[in-house]
Amino acid sequence: MSEASGQRRPSLRRRLLFILLLPMLLLLVIDAVITYGVALNYSNRVHDADLANDVRTLAQMFRSGEVSSDLPQEARFLIEYEPDGHNYYNVRSSKRGLLGGNGDFEQPPPPAADASPELFYSRLAGRPLRGAALSLRSPTDPSDVLTVTIAETLRDRQHRARQILLLAIPLQTFLILSVLSLVWLGVTRGLRILHPLTRRLAMREHELEPITGADVPVEILPLTRTIDGLFERLRTVLSLQERFIADAAHQLRTPLAGLRLHVDRARGSSDPAVVRDALEHIEQLTERTARTSTQLLALTRAQSPWKERSTTGDVDLAKLVPRAVEMRIPEALRAGIDLGYQGPDHPAVIHGDAAALQELLDNLIDNILRYAGEGARATVSVLPLPDQGVLLQVEDSGPGVPPEALERLGERFFRVAGTQASGTGLGLAIVQQIAQQHDARLGFGAAVGGGLRIGLQFPSASKS
């Protein structure tokens, strides 16, 4: 989509920043929760220490004088004063019960006399409290144990923790923004490593050589190797195109020149016999040109690496081959050739492209009809090989091929010297290309009693 459409192009820098931003925001939230927990724990420890000191101070007042329900003004100020909350206290005697206080809150059993203060949580009118209790022996009656308890609300503790959190969040936010800025700067500078590759590509005109070099970063190697693979396929396609153009020019030049010659003959002569002869030659040359063009296209298609994977599947040669032979029997009868099929009654399945295999069979049978000669016998057979695949074999009783020419069968435009039958020399080249696509082994040899034998061994469907 163009820039004018209003949509921004994707940016690697923005994408990296957004990818990092969400986790960092999540980390900020987690860090805030942890910071608040740590601050609250610290505030609790400080307040617990103050609470224990307060209860010790109050107990010391009782040790130094007579115990009564009325506390000195200084003691009341010490206990009840809290700017952001409220403190409560009570004094209990093991013999006389509650001696005084300003709050009747729940508290655990009293600690042992003269032991360290015990801290506990309690509630008063639905409000949570934190308390400290200390037991001591009465100065006037050693058999009596006094329990001094002081409790305070949690508001001041939470307020102090929130203050610490509010101080920490701006600093943490500033650090995260600084990290994102450094990441942005680092990515911007880091992407400069791509500039040599960009310049190298910009200087190219029509070259399709690989772009992966020593200066390509490891992170984009998969991309450059994919591009190299695309270049390789493009080179193959362009090579096929150039070869097709050269082959077409080479193979079609002669028949097209012949067509023009015989057209001129027909135009320049009033003799019906000459015109008829010219038209017959035109018909033959037209058929030759059409067949050459068809086979050139078939060979190019067979050589092309761009295959539709969806066209491949399991193909039963025990069904495909007899149908292909049956379709060519009328031509074989006109050529005076006894064409037959031999194969198993059970399936002979391979993995491949049914259309390409049909093309292969058409060229094998066409090779028989053109070169076996009148009166020859030809058999197309399918033979399953246990654990080795399927053997497709074509055998005829024709004149055969000299041993020195067997190795060249399958070359483009190669024709055995002395052959009188018309042909393009492309049929077996097409067969060879399709065989390679199916991982089949192609072999040529002499048939028993003379003639030519062509064998293709396909791997079984389970091994493909």
CSV table of C-alpha atoms in Angstrom, one decimal, residues 136-402:
chain,number,residue,atom,x,y,z
A,136,LEU,CA,4.8,-7.1,85.7
A,137,ARG,CA,4.4,-7.8,89.4
A,138,SER,CA,2.5,-5.2,91.4
A,139,PRO,CA,4.9,-3.1,93.5
A,140,THR,CA,2.4,-3.2,96.4
A,141,ASP,CA,1.4,-6.8,96.1
A,142,PRO,CA,4.0,-9.2,94.7
A,143,SER,CA,1.3,-11.9,94.3
A,144,ASP,CA,-0.6,-9.7,91.9
A,145,VAL,CA,0.4,-9.5,88.2
A,146,LEU,CA,-0.4,-6.3,86.3
A,147,THR,CA,-0.8,-6.5,82.5
A,148,VAL,CA,-0.3,-3.2,80.7
A,149,THR,CA,-1.6,-3.1,77.1
A,150,ILE,CA,-1.3,-0.3,74.5
A,151,ALA,CA,-2.9,-0.6,71.0
A,152,GLU,CA,-2.9,1.7,68.0
A,153,THR,CA,-4.8,1.9,64.7
A,154,LEU,CA,-3.0,1.0,61.4
A,155,ARG,CA,-3.7,4.2,59.7
A,156,ASP,CA,-0.4,5.9,60.4
A,157,ARG,CA,1.5,2.8,59.3
A,158,GLN,CA,-0.3,2.7,55.9
A,159,HIS,CA,0.1,6.4,55.5
A,160,ARG,CA,3.9,6.2,55.9
A,161,ALA,CA,4.0,3.3,53.4
A,162,ARG,CA,2.0,5.3,50.8
A,163,GLN,CA,4.4,8.3,51.3
A,164,ILE,CA,7.4,6.0,50.6
A,165,LEU,CA,5.6,4.6,47.5
A,166,LEU,CA,4.8,8.1,46.2
A,167,LEU,CA,8.4,9.0,46.5
A,168,ALA,CA,9.6,5.9,44.7
A,169,ILE,CA,7.2,5.8,41.7
A,170,PRO,CA,8.4,9.0,40.0
A,171,LEU,CA,12.0,7.8,40.3
A,172,GLN,CA,11.1,4.4,38.9
A,173,THR,CA,9.1,5.9,36.1
A,174,PHE,CA,12.0,8.2,35.2
A,175,LEU,CA,14.4,5.1,35.1
A,176,ILE,CA,12.0,3.2,32.8
A,177,LEU,CA,11.7,6.2,30.4
A,178,SER,CA,15.4,6.5,30.5
A,179,VAL,CA,15.8,2.8,29.6
A,180,LEU,CA,13.3,3.1,26.8
A,181,SER,CA,15.2,6.2,25.4
A,182,LEU,CA,18.5,4.3,25.6
A,183,VAL,CA,16.8,1.3,23.8
A,184,TRP,CA,15.5,3.6,21.1
A,185,LEU,CA,18.9,5.2,20.6
A,186,GLY,CA,20.6,1.8,20.7
A,187,VAL,CA,18.3,0.3,18.1
A,188,THR,CA,18.7,3.3,15.9
A,189,ARG,CA,22.5,3.0,16.0
A,190,GLY,CA,22.4,-0.8,15.8
A,191,LEU,CA,20.4,-0.7,12.6
A,192,ARG,CA,23.2,1.1,10.9
A,193,ILE,CA,24.9,-2.2,10.5
A,194,LEU,CA,22.4,-2.8,7.7
A,195,HIS,CA,23.6,0.2,5.7
A,196,PRO,CA,26.4,-1.7,3.9
A,197,LEU,CA,23.9,-4.4,2.8
A,198,THR,CA,21.5,-1.7,1.6
A,199,ARG,CA,24.2,0.2,-0.3
A,200,ARG,CA,25.3,-3.1,-1.9
A,201,LEU,CA,21.8,-3.9,-3.1
A,202,ALA,CA,21.2,-0.3,-4.3
A,203,MET,CA,24.3,-0.6,-6.6
A,204,ARG,CA,23.0,-3.7,-8.3
A,205,GLU,CA,21.2,-3.5,-11.6
A,206,HIS,CA,20.4,-7.0,-13.0
A,207,GLU,CA,22.7,-9.2,-10.8
A,208,LEU,CA,21.1,-12.1,-9.0
A,209,GLU,CA,24.1,-13.2,-7.1
A,210,PRO,CA,23.7,-14.1,-3.4
A,211,ILE,CA,23.6,-11.1,-1.0
A,212,THR,CA,24.7,-13.0,2.2
A,213,GLY,CA,28.2,-11.9,3.1
A,214,ALA,CA,30.5,-11.6,6.1
A,215,ASP,CA,29.0,-8.3,7.1
A,216,VAL,CA,25.4,-9.6,7.4
A,217,PRO,CA,24.3,-9.8,11.0
A,218,VAL,CA,23.3,-13.1,12.4
A,219,GLU,CA,19.8,-11.9,13.2
A,220,ILE,CA,18.9,-11.3,9.6
A,221,LEU,CA,20.7,-14.3,8.1
A,222,PRO,CA,17.4,-16.2,7.7
A,223,LEU,CA,16.0,-13.2,5.6
A,224,THR,CA,19.1,-12.8,3.4
A,225,ARG,CA,19.3,-16.6,2.9
A,226,THR,CA,15.6,-16.6,1.9
A,227,ILE,CA,16.3,-13.8,-0.6
A,228,ASP,CA,19.3,-15.8,-1.9
A,229,GLY,CA,17.0,-18.8,-2.4
A,230,LEU,CA,14.6,-16.6,-4.3
A,231,PHE,CA,17.4,-15.3,-6.5
A,232,GLU,CA,18.5,-18.8,-7.2
A,233,ARG,CA,15.0,-19.8,-8.3
A,234,LEU,CA,14.8,-16.6,-10.4
A,235,ARG,CA,18.2,-17.5,-12.0
A,236,THR,CA,16.8,-21.0,-12.8
A,237,VAL,CA,13.6,-19.6,-14.3
A,238,LEU,CA,15.5,-17.0,-16.4
A,239,SER,CA,17.9,-19.7,-17.5
A,240,LEU,CA,15.0,-21.8,-18.6
A,241,GLN,CA,13.4,-18.9,-20.4
A,242,GLU,CA,16.7,-18.2,-22.3
A,243,ARG,CA,17.1,-21.8,-23.1
A,244,PHE,CA,13.5,-22.0,-24.3
A,245,ILE,CA,14.0,-19.0,-26.5
A,246,ALA,CA,17.2,-20.4,-27.9
A,247,ASP,CA,15.7,-23.8,-28.5
A,248,ALA,CA,12.6,-22.4,-30.1
A,249,ALA,CA,14.7,-20.2,-32.4
A,250,HIS,CA,16.8,-23.2,-33.3
A,251,GLN,CA,14.1,-25.7,-33.8
A,252,LEU,CA,11.5,-23.6,-35.4
A,253,ARG,CA,13.7,-21.7,-37.9
A,254,THR,CA,14.0,-24.6,-40.4
A,255,PRO,CA,10.2,-25.5,-40.5
A,256,LEU,CA,9.2,-21.9,-40.6
A,257,ALA,CA,11.6,-21.3,-43.5
A,258,GLY,CA,10.2,-24.4,-45.2
A,259,LEU,CA,6.6,-23.1,-44.7
A,260,ARG,CA,7.5,-19.8,-46.4
A,261,LEU,CA,9.2,-21.6,-49.3
A,262,HIS,CA,6.2,-23.9,-50.0
A,263,VAL,CA,3.7,-21.0,-49.6
A,264,ASP,CA,5.7,-19.1,-52.2
A,265,ARG,CA,5.7,-22.3,-54.4
A,266,ALA,CA,1.9,-22.6,-54.1
A,267,ARG,CA,1.4,-18.9,-54.9
A,268,GLY,CA,3.8,-18.8,-57.8
A,269,SER,CA,2.5,-21.9,-59.6
A,270,SER,CA,-0.7,-22.6,-61.5
A,271,ASP,CA,0.0,-26.3,-61.8
A,272,PRO,CA,-2.4,-28.2,-59.5
A,273,ALA,CA,0.1,-30.9,-58.8
A,274,VAL,CA,2.7,-28.4,-57.6
A,275,VAL,CA,0.2,-26.6,-55.4
A,276,ARG,CA,-1.0,-30.0,-54.0
A,277,ASP,CA,2.6,-31.0,-53.2
A,278,ALA,CA,3.3,-27.6,-51.6
A,279,LEU,CA,0.2,-27.9,-49.4
A,280,GLU,CA,1.2,-31.4,-48.3
A,281,HIS,CA,4.6,-30.1,-47.3
A,282,ILE,CA,3.0,-27.2,-45.5
A,283,GLU,CA,0.7,-29.7,-43.6
A,284,GLN,CA,3.8,-31.8,-42.6
A,285,LEU,CA,5.8,-28.8,-41.6
A,286,THR,CA,2.8,-27.4,-39.6
A,287,GLU,CA,2.5,-30.6,-37.7
A,288,ARG,CA,6.2,-30.7,-37.0
A,289,THR,CA,6.2,-27.1,-35.8
A,290,ALA,CA,3.2,-27.7,-33.5
A,291,ARG,CA,4.8,-30.9,-32.1
A,292,THR,CA,8.1,-29.1,-31.6
A,293,SER,CA,6.4,-26.2,-29.8
A,294,THR,CA,4.4,-28.6,-27.6
A,295,GLN,CA,7.4,-30.6,-26.6
A,296,LEU,CA,9.5,-27.5,-25.9
A,297,LEU,CA,6.8,-26.3,-23.6
A,298,ALA,CA,6.5,-29.7,-22.0
A,299,LEU,CA,10.3,-29.9,-21.5
A,300,THR,CA,10.4,-26.4,-20.0
A,301,ARG,CA,7.5,-27.3,-17.7
A,302,ALA,CA,9.3,-30.5,-16.6
A,303,GLN,CA,12.5,-28.5,-15.9
A,304,SER,CA,10.8,-25.8,-13.9
A,305,PRO,CA,11.4,-25.9,-10.1
A,306,TRP,CA,8.1,-24.1,-9.5
A,307,LYS,CA,5.7,-27.0,-8.9
A,308,GLU,CA,2.3,-27.0,-7.4
A,309,ARG,CA,2.6,-29.2,-4.3
A,310,SER,CA,-1.2,-29.7,-4.2
A,311,THR,CA,-1.0,-31.7,-7.5
A,312,THR,CA,1.1,-34.5,-6.0
A,313,GLY,CA,-0.3,-37.5,-4.3
A,314,ASP,CA,-0.6,-41.3,-4.5
A,315,VAL,CA,-0.8,-42.6,-8.1
A,316,ASP,CA,-1.7,-46.2,-9.0
A,317,LEU,CA,0.5,-47.1,-12.0
A,318,ALA,CA,-1.6,-50.3,-12.4
A,319,LYS,CA,-4.5,-48.1,-13.4
A,320,LEU,CA,-2.7,-45.1,-15.1
A,321,VAL,CA,-0.5,-47.1,-17.5
A,322,PRO,CA,-3.2,-49.4,-19.1
A,323,ARG,CA,-5.4,-46.4,-19.7
A,324,ALA,CA,-2.5,-44.5,-21.4
A,325,VAL,CA,-1.7,-47.6,-23.5
A,326,GLU,CA,-5.4,-48.1,-24.5
A,327,MET,CA,-5.7,-44.5,-25.7
A,328,ARG,CA,-2.7,-45.0,-28.1
A,329,ILE,CA,-3.8,-48.4,-29.6
A,330,PRO,CA,-5.5,-46.8,-32.7
A,331,GLU,CA,-2.3,-44.9,-33.5
A,332,ALA,CA,-0.3,-48.2,-33.0
A,333,LEU,CA,-2.6,-50.0,-35.4
A,334,ARG,CA,-2.2,-47.4,-38.1
A,335,ALA,CA,1.6,-47.6,-37.6
A,336,GLY,CA,1.5,-51.4,-37.8
A,337,ILE,CA,2.8,-51.9,-34.3
A,338,ASP,CA,1.5,-54.5,-31.8
A,339,LEU,CA,1.2,-52.4,-28.6
A,340,GLY,CA,0.3,-54.2,-25.4
A,341,TYR,CA,0.3,-53.9,-21.6
A,342,GLN,CA,1.5,-56.3,-18.9
A,343,GLY,CA,1.0,-55.6,-15.2
A,344,PRO,CA,-0.3,-56.8,-11.8
A,345,ASP,CA,-4.0,-57.2,-10.7
A,346,HIS,CA,-3.3,-55.4,-7.5
A,347,PRO,CA,-2.4,-51.7,-7.0
A,348,ALA,CA,1.2,-50.5,-7.7
A,349,VAL,CA,1.2,-47.1,-5.9
A,350,ILE,CA,3.8,-44.4,-6.1
A,351,HIS,CA,3.9,-40.8,-4.9
A,352,GLY,CA,3.9,-38.2,-7.7
A,353,ASP,CA,2.2,-35.9,-10.1
A,354,ALA,CA,-0.5,-37.7,-12.1
A,355,ALA,CA,-0.4,-35.1,-15.0
A,356,ALA,CA,3.4,-35.3,-15.2
A,357,LEU,CA,3.4,-39.1,-15.2
A,358,GLN,CA,0.8,-39.0,-18.0
A,359,GLU,CA,3.1,-36.8,-20.0
A,360,LEU,CA,6.0,-39.2,-19.3
A,361,LEU,CA,3.9,-42.2,-20.6
A,362,ASP,CA,2.8,-40.3,-23.7
A,363,ASN,CA,6.4,-39.6,-24.6
A,364,LEU,CA,7.5,-43.2,-24.0
A,365,ILE,CA,4.7,-44.6,-26.1
A,366,ASP,CA,5.2,-41.9,-28.8
A,367,ASN,CA,8.9,-42.9,-28.9
A,368,ILE,CA,7.8,-46.5,-29.7
A,369,LEU,CA,5.3,-45.4,-32.4
A,370,ARG,CA,7.9,-43.3,-34.1
A,371,TYR,CA,11.0,-45.5,-34.0
A,372,ALA,CA,10.0,-49.1,-33.5
A,373,GLY,CA,8.9,-49.5,-37.1
A,374,GLU,CA,6.1,-51.4,-38.8
A,375,GLY,CA,5.6,-55.0,-37.7
A,376,ALA,CA,7.3,-54.4,-34.3
A,377,ARG,CA,5.9,-55.6,-31.0
A,378,ALA,CA,6.0,-53.3,-28.0
A,379,THR,CA,5.0,-54.0,-24.4
A,380,VAL,CA,4.5,-51.5,-21.6
A,381,SER,CA,4.8,-53.3,-18.3
A,382,VAL,CA,4.4,-52.4,-14.6
A,383,LEU,CA,6.2,-54.6,-12.1
A,384,PRO,CA,6.0,-54.0,-8.3
A,385,LEU,CA,9.3,-54.7,-6.5
A,386,PRO,CA,9.0,-55.8,-2.9
A,387,ASP,CA,10.5,-53.1,-0.6
A,388,GLN,CA,12.1,-51.4,-3.7
A,389,GLY,CA,9.2,-49.5,-5.4
A,390,VAL,CA,7.7,-50.0,-8.8
A,391,LEU,CA,9.4,-50.7,-12.1
A,392,LEU,CA,7.8,-49.2,-15.3
A,393,GLN,CA,9.3,-50.7,-18.4
A,394,VAL,CA,8.9,-50.2,-22.1
A,395,GLU,CA,10.3,-52.8,-24.5
A,396,ASP,CA,10.0,-53.1,-28.3
A,397,SER,CA,11.4,-55.3,-31.0
A,398,GLY,CA,12.4,-52.5,-33.3
A,399,PRO,CA,15.8,-51.8,-34.8
A,400,GLY,CA,17.2,-50.7,-31.4
A,401,VAL,CA,19.9,-48.2,-30.6
A,402,PRO,CA,23.7,-48.8,-31.1
